[in-house]
Short mmCIF file of C-alpha atoms in Angstrom, two decimals:
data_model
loop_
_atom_site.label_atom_id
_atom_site.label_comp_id
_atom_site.label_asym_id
_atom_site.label_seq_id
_atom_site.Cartn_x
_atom_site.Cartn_y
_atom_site.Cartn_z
CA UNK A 18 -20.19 -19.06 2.89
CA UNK A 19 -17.04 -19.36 1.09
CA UNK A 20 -16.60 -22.05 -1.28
CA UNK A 21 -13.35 -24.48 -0.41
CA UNK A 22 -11.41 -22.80 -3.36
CA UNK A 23 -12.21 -19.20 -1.58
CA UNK A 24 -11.12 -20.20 1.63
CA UNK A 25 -7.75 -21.31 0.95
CA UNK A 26 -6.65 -18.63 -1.21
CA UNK A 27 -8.26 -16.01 1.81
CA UNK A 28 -5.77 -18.36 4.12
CA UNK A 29 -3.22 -17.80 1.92
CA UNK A 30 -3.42 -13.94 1.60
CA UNK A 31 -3.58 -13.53 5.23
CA UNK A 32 -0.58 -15.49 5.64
CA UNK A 33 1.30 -13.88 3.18
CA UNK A 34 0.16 -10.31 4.52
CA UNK A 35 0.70 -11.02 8.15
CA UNK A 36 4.59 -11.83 7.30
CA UNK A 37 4.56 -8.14 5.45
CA UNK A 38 6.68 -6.45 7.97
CA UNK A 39 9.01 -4.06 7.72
CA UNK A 40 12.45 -4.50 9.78
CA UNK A 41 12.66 -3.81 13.49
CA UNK A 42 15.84 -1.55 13.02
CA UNK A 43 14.36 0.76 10.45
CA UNK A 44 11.15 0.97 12.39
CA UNK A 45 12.83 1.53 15.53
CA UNK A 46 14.97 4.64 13.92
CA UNK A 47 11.59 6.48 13.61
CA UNK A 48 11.75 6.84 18.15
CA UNK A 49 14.93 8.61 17.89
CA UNK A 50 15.34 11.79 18.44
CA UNK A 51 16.53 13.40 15.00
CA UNK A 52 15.20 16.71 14.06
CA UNK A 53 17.80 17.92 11.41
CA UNK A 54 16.10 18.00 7.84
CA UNK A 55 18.74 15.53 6.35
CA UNK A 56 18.04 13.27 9.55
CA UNK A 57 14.37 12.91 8.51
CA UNK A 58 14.68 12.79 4.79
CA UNK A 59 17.14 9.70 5.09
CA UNK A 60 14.68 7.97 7.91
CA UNK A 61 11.58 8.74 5.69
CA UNK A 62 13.64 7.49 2.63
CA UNK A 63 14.95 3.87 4.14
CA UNK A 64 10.97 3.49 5.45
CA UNK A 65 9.91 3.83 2.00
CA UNK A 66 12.31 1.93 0.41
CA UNK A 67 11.70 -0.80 2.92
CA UNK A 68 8.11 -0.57 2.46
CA UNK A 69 7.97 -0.94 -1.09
CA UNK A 70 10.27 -4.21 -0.78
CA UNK A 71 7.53 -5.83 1.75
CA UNK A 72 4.73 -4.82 -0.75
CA UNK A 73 6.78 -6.32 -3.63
CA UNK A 74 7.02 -9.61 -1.02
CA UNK A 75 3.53 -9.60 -0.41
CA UNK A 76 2.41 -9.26 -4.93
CA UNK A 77 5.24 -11.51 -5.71
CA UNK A 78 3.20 -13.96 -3.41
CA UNK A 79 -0.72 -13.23 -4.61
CA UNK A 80 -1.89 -16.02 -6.77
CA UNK A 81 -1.40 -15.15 -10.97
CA UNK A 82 0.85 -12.58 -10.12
CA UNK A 83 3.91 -13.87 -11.60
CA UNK A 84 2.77 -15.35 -14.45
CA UNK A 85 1.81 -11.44 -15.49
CA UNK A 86 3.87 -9.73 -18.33
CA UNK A 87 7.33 -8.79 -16.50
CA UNK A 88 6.68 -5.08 -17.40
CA UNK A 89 2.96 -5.54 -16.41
CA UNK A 90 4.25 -6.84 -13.05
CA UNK A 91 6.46 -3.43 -12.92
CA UNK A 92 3.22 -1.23 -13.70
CA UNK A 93 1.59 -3.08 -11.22
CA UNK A 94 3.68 -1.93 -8.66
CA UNK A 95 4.22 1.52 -9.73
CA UNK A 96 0.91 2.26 -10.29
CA UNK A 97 0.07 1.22 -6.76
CA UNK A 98 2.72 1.44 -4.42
CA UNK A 99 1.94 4.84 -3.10
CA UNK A 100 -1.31 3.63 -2.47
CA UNK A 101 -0.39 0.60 -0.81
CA UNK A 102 1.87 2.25 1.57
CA UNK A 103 -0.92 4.72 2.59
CA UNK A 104 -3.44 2.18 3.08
CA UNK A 105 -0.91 0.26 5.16
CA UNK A 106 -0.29 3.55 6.72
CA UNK A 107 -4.33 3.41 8.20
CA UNK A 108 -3.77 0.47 10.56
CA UNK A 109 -0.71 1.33 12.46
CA UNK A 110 0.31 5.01 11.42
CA UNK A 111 4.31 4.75 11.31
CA UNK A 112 4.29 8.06 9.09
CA UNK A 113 1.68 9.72 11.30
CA UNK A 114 3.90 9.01 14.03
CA UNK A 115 6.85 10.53 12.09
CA UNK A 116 4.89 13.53 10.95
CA UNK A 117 3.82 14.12 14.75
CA UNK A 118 7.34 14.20 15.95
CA UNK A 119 8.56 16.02 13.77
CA UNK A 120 5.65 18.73 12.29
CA UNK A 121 7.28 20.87 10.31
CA UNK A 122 10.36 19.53 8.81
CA UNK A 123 8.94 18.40 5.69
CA UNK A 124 6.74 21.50 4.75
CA UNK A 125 3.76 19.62 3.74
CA UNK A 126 0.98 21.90 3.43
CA UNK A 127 -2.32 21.48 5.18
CA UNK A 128 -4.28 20.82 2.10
CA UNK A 129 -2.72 17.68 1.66
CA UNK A 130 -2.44 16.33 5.37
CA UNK A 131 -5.91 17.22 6.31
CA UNK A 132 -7.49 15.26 3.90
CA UNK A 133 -5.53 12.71 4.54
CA UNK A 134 -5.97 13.01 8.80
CA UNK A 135 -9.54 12.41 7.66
CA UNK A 136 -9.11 9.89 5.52
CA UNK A 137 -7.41 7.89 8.37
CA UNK A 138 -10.71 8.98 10.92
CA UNK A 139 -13.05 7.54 8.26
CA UNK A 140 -10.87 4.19 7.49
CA UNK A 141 -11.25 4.02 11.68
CA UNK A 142 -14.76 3.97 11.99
CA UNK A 143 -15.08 1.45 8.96
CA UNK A 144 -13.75 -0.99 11.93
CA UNK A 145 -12.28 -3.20 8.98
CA UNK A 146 -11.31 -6.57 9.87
CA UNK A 147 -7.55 -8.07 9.10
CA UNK A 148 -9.16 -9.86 6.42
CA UNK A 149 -10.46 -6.70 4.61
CA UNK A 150 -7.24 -4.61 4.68
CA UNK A 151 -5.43 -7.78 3.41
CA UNK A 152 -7.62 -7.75 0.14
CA UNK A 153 -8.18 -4.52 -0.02
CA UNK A 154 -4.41 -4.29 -0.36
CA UNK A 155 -4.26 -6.96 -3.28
CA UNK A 156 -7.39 -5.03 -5.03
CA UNK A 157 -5.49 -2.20 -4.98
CA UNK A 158 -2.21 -4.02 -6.17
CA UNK A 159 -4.32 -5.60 -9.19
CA UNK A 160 -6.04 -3.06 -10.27
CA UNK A 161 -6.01 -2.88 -14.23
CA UNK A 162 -6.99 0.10 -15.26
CA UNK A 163 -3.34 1.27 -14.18
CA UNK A 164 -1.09 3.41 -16.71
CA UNK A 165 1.46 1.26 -18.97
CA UNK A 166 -0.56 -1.71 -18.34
CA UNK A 167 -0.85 -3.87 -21.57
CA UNK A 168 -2.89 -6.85 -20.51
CA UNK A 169 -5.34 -5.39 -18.92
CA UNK A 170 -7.48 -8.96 -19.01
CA UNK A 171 -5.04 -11.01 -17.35
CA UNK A 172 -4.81 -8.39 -14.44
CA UNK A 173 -9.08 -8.36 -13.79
CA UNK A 174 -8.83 -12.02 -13.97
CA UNK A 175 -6.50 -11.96 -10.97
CA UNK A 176 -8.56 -9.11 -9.03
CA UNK A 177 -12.28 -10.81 -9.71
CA UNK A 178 -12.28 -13.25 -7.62
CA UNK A 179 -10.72 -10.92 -4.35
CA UNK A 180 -13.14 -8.38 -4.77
CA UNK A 181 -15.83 -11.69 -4.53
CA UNK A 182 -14.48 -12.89 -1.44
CA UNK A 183 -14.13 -9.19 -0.22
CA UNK A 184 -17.92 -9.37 -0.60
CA UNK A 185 -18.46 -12.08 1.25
CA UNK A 186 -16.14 -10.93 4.21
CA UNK A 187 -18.36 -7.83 4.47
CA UNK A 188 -21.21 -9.54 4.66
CA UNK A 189 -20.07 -11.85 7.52
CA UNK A 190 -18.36 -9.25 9.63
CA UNK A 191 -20.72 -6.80 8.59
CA UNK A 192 -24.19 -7.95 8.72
CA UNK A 193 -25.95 -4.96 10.13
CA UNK A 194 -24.60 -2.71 7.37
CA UNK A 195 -24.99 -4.12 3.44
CA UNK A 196 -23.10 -0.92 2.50
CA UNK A 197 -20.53 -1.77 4.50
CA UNK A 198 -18.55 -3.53 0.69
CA UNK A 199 -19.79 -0.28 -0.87
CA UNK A 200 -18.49 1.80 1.43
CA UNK A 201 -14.66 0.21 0.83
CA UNK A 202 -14.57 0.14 -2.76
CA UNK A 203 -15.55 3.80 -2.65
CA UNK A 204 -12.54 4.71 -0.52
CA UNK A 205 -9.88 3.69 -3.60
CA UNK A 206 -10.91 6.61 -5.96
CA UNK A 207 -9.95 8.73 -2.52
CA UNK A 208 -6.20 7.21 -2.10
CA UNK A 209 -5.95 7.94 -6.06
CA UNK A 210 -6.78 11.33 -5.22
CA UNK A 211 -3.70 11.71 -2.79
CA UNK A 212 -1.22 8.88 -5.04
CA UNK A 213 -1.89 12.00 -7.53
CA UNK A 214 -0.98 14.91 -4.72
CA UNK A 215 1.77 12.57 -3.19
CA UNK A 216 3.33 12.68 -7.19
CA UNK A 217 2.83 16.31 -7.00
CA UNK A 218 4.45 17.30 -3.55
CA UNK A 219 7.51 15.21 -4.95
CA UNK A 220 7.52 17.31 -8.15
CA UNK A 221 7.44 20.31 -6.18
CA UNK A 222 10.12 19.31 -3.84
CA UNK A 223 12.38 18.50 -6.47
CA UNK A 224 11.31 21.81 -7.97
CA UNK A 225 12.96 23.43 -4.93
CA UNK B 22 22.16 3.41 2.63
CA UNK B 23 22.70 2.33 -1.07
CA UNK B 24 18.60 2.59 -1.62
CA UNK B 25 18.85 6.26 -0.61
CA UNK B 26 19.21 7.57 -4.29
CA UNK B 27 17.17 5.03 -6.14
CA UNK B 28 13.87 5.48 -7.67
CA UNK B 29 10.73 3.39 -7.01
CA UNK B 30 11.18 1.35 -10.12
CA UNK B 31 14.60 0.45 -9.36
CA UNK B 32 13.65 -0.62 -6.39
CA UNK B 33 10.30 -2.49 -7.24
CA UNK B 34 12.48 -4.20 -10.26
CA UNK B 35 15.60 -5.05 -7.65
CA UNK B 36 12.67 -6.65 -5.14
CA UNK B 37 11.30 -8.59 -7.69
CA UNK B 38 14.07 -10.05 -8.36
CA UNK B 39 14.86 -11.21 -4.91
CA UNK B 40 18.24 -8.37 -5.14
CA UNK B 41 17.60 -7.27 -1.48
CA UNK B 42 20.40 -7.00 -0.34
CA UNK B 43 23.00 -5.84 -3.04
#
């Protein structure tokens, strides 16, 4: 069970996280029919910016976060936003569906969307609940072993008591599998693994 | 769009500043 204290700042995630939306309009520009490369490349850039600013809604509004060092705050984000976005990106695919409309105009090479394609099939069979993606999500945001970060303390102080509640969510909605906590935690090391290609492919395209 | 050009930081340190809309 959770304690009192637990429950309310659970309620208070999920409330914050179900108002992290991005805007109709910019959504909405991802149905159109555009297929020229600088069509895509300003759709894909106005989702991302207006991505980030939702995730920045949703940390501005976990518990601790703003008392954090101002710069910390900034690593915070930084660090994580990439990840964020994918992780968002596994419950309703907007980028999946822009990817599917429009294959090839980015030239993103198979090495980096399969793994991804499968990282999205795995995430699906997890069945996660609302609850789990919600503080997953903050995990992710407070994690403190991030570059640049210089109080590292303050930062696990924030994230401790998630990942305990996390627990305790798996083992309500999951009681058949006591792995099933495990099994989440040891999906983050994967969505480093593509915040580090993602920082690549941009290198590469600004390369070119 | 005036977010086009800018880079993530820009934007994370415009958001958390409530600039949304400048």
């Amino acid at each position: 069970e959770f304690t009192p204290e637990q429950q309310s700042l659970l309620d208070y995630i999920m409330d914050s996280y179900s108002k992290q939306q991005i805007p109709q309009e910019v959504s909405k520009k991802l149905l159109h029919e555009e297929f020229s490369a600088e069509g895509n490349f300003l759709i894909l850039t106005e989702m991302a910016t207006s991505h980030v600013q939702v995730l920045v809604e949703f940390t501005k509004k976990l518990p601790g976060f703003q008392t954090l060092d101002h710069e910390d705050q900034i690593a915070l984000l930084k660090g994580s936003a990439v990840e964020a976005i994918y992780w968002k990106a596994t419950i309703r695919s907007p980028w999946s569906l822009l990817f599917s409309n429009r294959p090839n105009s980015f030239s993103i090479s198979d090495e980096f969307i399969t793994p991804m394609f499968n990282f999205y099939k795995s995430i699906g069979e997890l069945k996660m609940t609302q609850e789990e993606y919600a503080l997953l999500t903050a995990i992710v945001i407070l994690s403190p072993d991030r570059q640049y970060i210089k109080d590292r303390e303050s930062v696990e102080r924030l994230q401790e008591p998630l990942l305990d509640i996390l627990q305790k969510c798996c083992k309500l909605h999951h009681p058949d599998n006591p792995q099933h906590f495990a099994c989440l935690l040891g999906r983050l090391p994967e969505l480093r693994t593509f915040n580090h290609h993602h920082a690549e492919m941009l290198m590469s395209w600004r390369v070119n | 769009n005036s977010s086009t050009n800018m880079g993530l930081e820009a934007i994370i340190r415009k958001a958390l500043m409530g600039k949304y809309d400048e």
